[in-house]
Steps between C-alpha positions, in 0.01 A plus 500: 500500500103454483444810678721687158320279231179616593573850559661512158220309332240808669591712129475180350255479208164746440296270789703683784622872577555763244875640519388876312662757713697241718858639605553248781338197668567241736409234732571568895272309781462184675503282237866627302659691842385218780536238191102381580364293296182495661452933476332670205837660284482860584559747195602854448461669173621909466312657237607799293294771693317625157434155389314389787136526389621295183631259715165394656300526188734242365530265772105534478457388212712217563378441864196669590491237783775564670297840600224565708137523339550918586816541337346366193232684437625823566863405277907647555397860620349366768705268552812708547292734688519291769826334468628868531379534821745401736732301532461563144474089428226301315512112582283255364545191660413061423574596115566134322812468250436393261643232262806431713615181643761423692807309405463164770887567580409850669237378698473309807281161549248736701518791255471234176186357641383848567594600147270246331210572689479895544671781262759705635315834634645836536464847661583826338570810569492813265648824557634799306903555457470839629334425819738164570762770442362722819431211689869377438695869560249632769336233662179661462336207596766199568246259330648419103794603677507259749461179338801628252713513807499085438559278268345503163548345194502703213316407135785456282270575172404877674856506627666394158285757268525818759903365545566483149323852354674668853116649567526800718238405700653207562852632622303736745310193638840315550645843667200510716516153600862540627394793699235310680755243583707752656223665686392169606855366627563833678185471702548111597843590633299744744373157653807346539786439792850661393580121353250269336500232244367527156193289592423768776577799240170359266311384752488860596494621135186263439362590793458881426202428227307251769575702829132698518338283195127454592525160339728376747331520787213261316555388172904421448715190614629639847822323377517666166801733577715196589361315248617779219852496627550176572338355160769327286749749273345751644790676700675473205246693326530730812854571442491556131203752589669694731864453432542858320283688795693309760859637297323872517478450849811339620681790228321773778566320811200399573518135477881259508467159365696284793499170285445335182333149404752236295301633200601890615157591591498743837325294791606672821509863506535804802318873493586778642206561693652889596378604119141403471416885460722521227383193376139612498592793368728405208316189390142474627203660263507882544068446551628259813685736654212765471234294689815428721489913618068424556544155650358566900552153601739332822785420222770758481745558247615323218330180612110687445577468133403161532154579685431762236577236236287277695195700532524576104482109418211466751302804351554414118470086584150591639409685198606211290312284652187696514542598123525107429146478591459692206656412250524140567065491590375361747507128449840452396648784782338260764585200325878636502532630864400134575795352375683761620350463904584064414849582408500692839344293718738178313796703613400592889411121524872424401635760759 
C-alpha cells in the first residue's frame, strides 16, 4: 500500500498541495498501476473550472518551487493561460512530499533504504473539470482520457467530502468517467479475434492511450503495456472498472461472456465481429465517428476508428510534450526526459 499512503498524504498538511476547488484526484502511473517503486508517483488533480487561477496562487504560495522561474513571476493567469492550451493539462513534475514517511511494513528492503536517503517525489497534473469532462465524453484529445482508461487510485479525503455533500460536479465526473470506459472497451474490442481472454481485452484497452504516443517511440518502457496489465491486482481492478460497460455491451449483443473465474469474474469472452458498425456507431464518441467520415487513410471501416484515435493521441502527446518545455523550464524538462529516455533504454535492454 505505499503507493496509497503517499498519494493520500499529497493533501496532507499546509507544506503540500492546496485542495480549494478540488472535486476529484488520484494517483494512476508507473509507480501505483505497474506497482514501481522505483517511478516518480504520478498525480491527477480536476479542478473546479472557475477556481483554477485560485488554485495556483495557493499552491504558490505554498510551493513556488515546484514551478518554473516564468510561472512565478508572471502568477495563476498566466499560469492557466497555458495549462488551457491543449491538452488542457498543467504538470509540474520532481515536487518533494513533504513530512511523510513510510510505515517499514509497506516498503520493501530496496524501497526502505531508498526511503531514508531521498524523499518521495511526485508529478502533477492540473486540469479543469469541464475540460476532463470533454476529454472523457468526446475524446477531444485521448490524453486525461487515456490514462483514466487504467487503473487509478482515488484520494479517499476528495472522494469522501465530494461523496458525502453528493457535489454535482462530482456525479457528472463519475458519469463521464463511465462513459469513457465504455468508449474505451468498445474500441479495444475492434482489435480483437471473435474470442479472447480478459488479459487480451486490456491489453487492447491500455493500448488505445499508447498506440501513436510520441513518448513511446523514445521515452516509455517498451514493456509498459504488459507491464500495466500484468502488475499485481490489477485485472481485478480491470474488471471492477469495466464490469458495468462490459454488462451494457453483452445487454446489446455486442460482447457474450463465455466463462467466469472461481471468484465470478469474466475471463474468456467471444464478439461478434459482424456488428463493429453498430458498435462504432452506438458506443464510440460521436467526434470519433466524425473524423471517421474525413479519415483518407488504407483502413476501412469500423477498424479506422482506431487510426483516427491514434493520430489524435499522437497530435495532442506532441503538444504535451512541447508545452512541458514550458511550463516545466528548461532545466528540469531536460532533466525529466532523461529519466524518461533511462527508463526506455532499461526496458529495450530487458527485451
Amino acid at each position: 500500500m505505499y503507493c496509497e499512503d503517499e498519494a493520500e498524504a499529497v493533501f496532507s498538511g499546509k507544506q503540500n498541495l492546496p485542495d480549494v476547488g478540488v472535486k476529484f484526484a488520484c494517483a494512476y502511473g508507473s509507480r501505483f498501476a505497474e506497482r514501481s517503486e522505483t517511478s516518480q508517483l504520478d498525480m491527477l488533480l480536476v479542478v473546479d473550472t472557475d477556481k483554477v487561477s485560485e488554485w495556483h496562487r495557493q499552491n504558490l504560495e505554498r510551493n513556488a518551487d515546484h514551478y518554473a522561474t516564468w510561472a512565478s513571476y508572471f502568477g495563476p493567469s498566466a499560469i492557466q493561460f497555458v495549462q488551457y492550451l491543449p491538452p488542457s493539462i498543467y504538470y509540474n513534475v520532481n515536487a518533494p512530499l513533504r513530512g511523510f514517511k513510510h510505515p517499514p511494513s509497506t516498503l520493501t528492503d530496496s524501497a526502505t533504504t531508498k526511503s531514508t536517503s531521498a524523499p518521495v517525489l511526485y508529478k502533477y497534473g492540473v486540469i479543469a473539470v469541464d475540460h476532463l469532462i470533454d476529454d472523457l465524453q468526446n475524446w477531444s484529445y485521448l490524453y486525461t482520457a487515456g490514462r483514466l482508461q487504467k487503473p487509478v487510485y482515488e484520494i479517499k479525503s476528495i472522494a469522501d467530502r465530494m461523496g458525502s455533500s453528493q457535489d454535482p460536479t462530482y456525479v457528472r465526473l463519475k458519469a463521464a468517467l463511465a462513459d469513457n470506459w465504455r468508449h474505451a472497451l468498445a474500441a479495444a474490442l475492434l482489435d480483437l479475434p471473435e474470442k479472447f481472454s480478459d488479459q487480451e481485452l486490456y491489453t487492447s484497452v491500455v493500448s488505445l492511450s499508447y498506440r501513436g504516443d510520441v513518448r513511446m517511440a523514445v521515452g516509455e518502457n517498451p514493456h509498459k503495456i504488459s507491464n500495466i496489465v500484468k502488475a499485481p491486482g490489477n485485472l481485478d481492478r480491470f474488471h471492477s472498472m469495466y464490469s458495468a460497460s462490459i454488462k451494457t455491451l453483452s445487454d446489446g449483443g455486442f460482447l457474450s461472456v463465455k466463462r467466469l473465474s472461481d471468484s465470478g469474474q469474466p475471463i474468456e469472452f467471444s464478439q461478434d465481429l459482424q456488428r463493429h458498425k453498430a458498435l462504432v456507431q452506438e458506443h464510440l464518441p460521436v467526434s470519433i465517428r466524425k473524423l471517421m467520415d474525413s479519415y483518407a487513410g488504407p483502413v476501412k471501416g469500423p477498424a479506422a476508428a482506431l487510426r483516427v484515435a491514434e493520430q489524435i493521441v499522437r497530435t495532442y502527446s506532441f503538444r504535451q510534450t512541447v508545452k512541458g518545455f514550458v511550463t516545466l523550464g528548461p532545466i528540469s524538462a531536460v532533466t525529466y526526459a532523461a529519466r524518461k529516455l533511462l527508463k526506455n533504454l532499461r526496458g529495450r535492454l530487458r527485451l
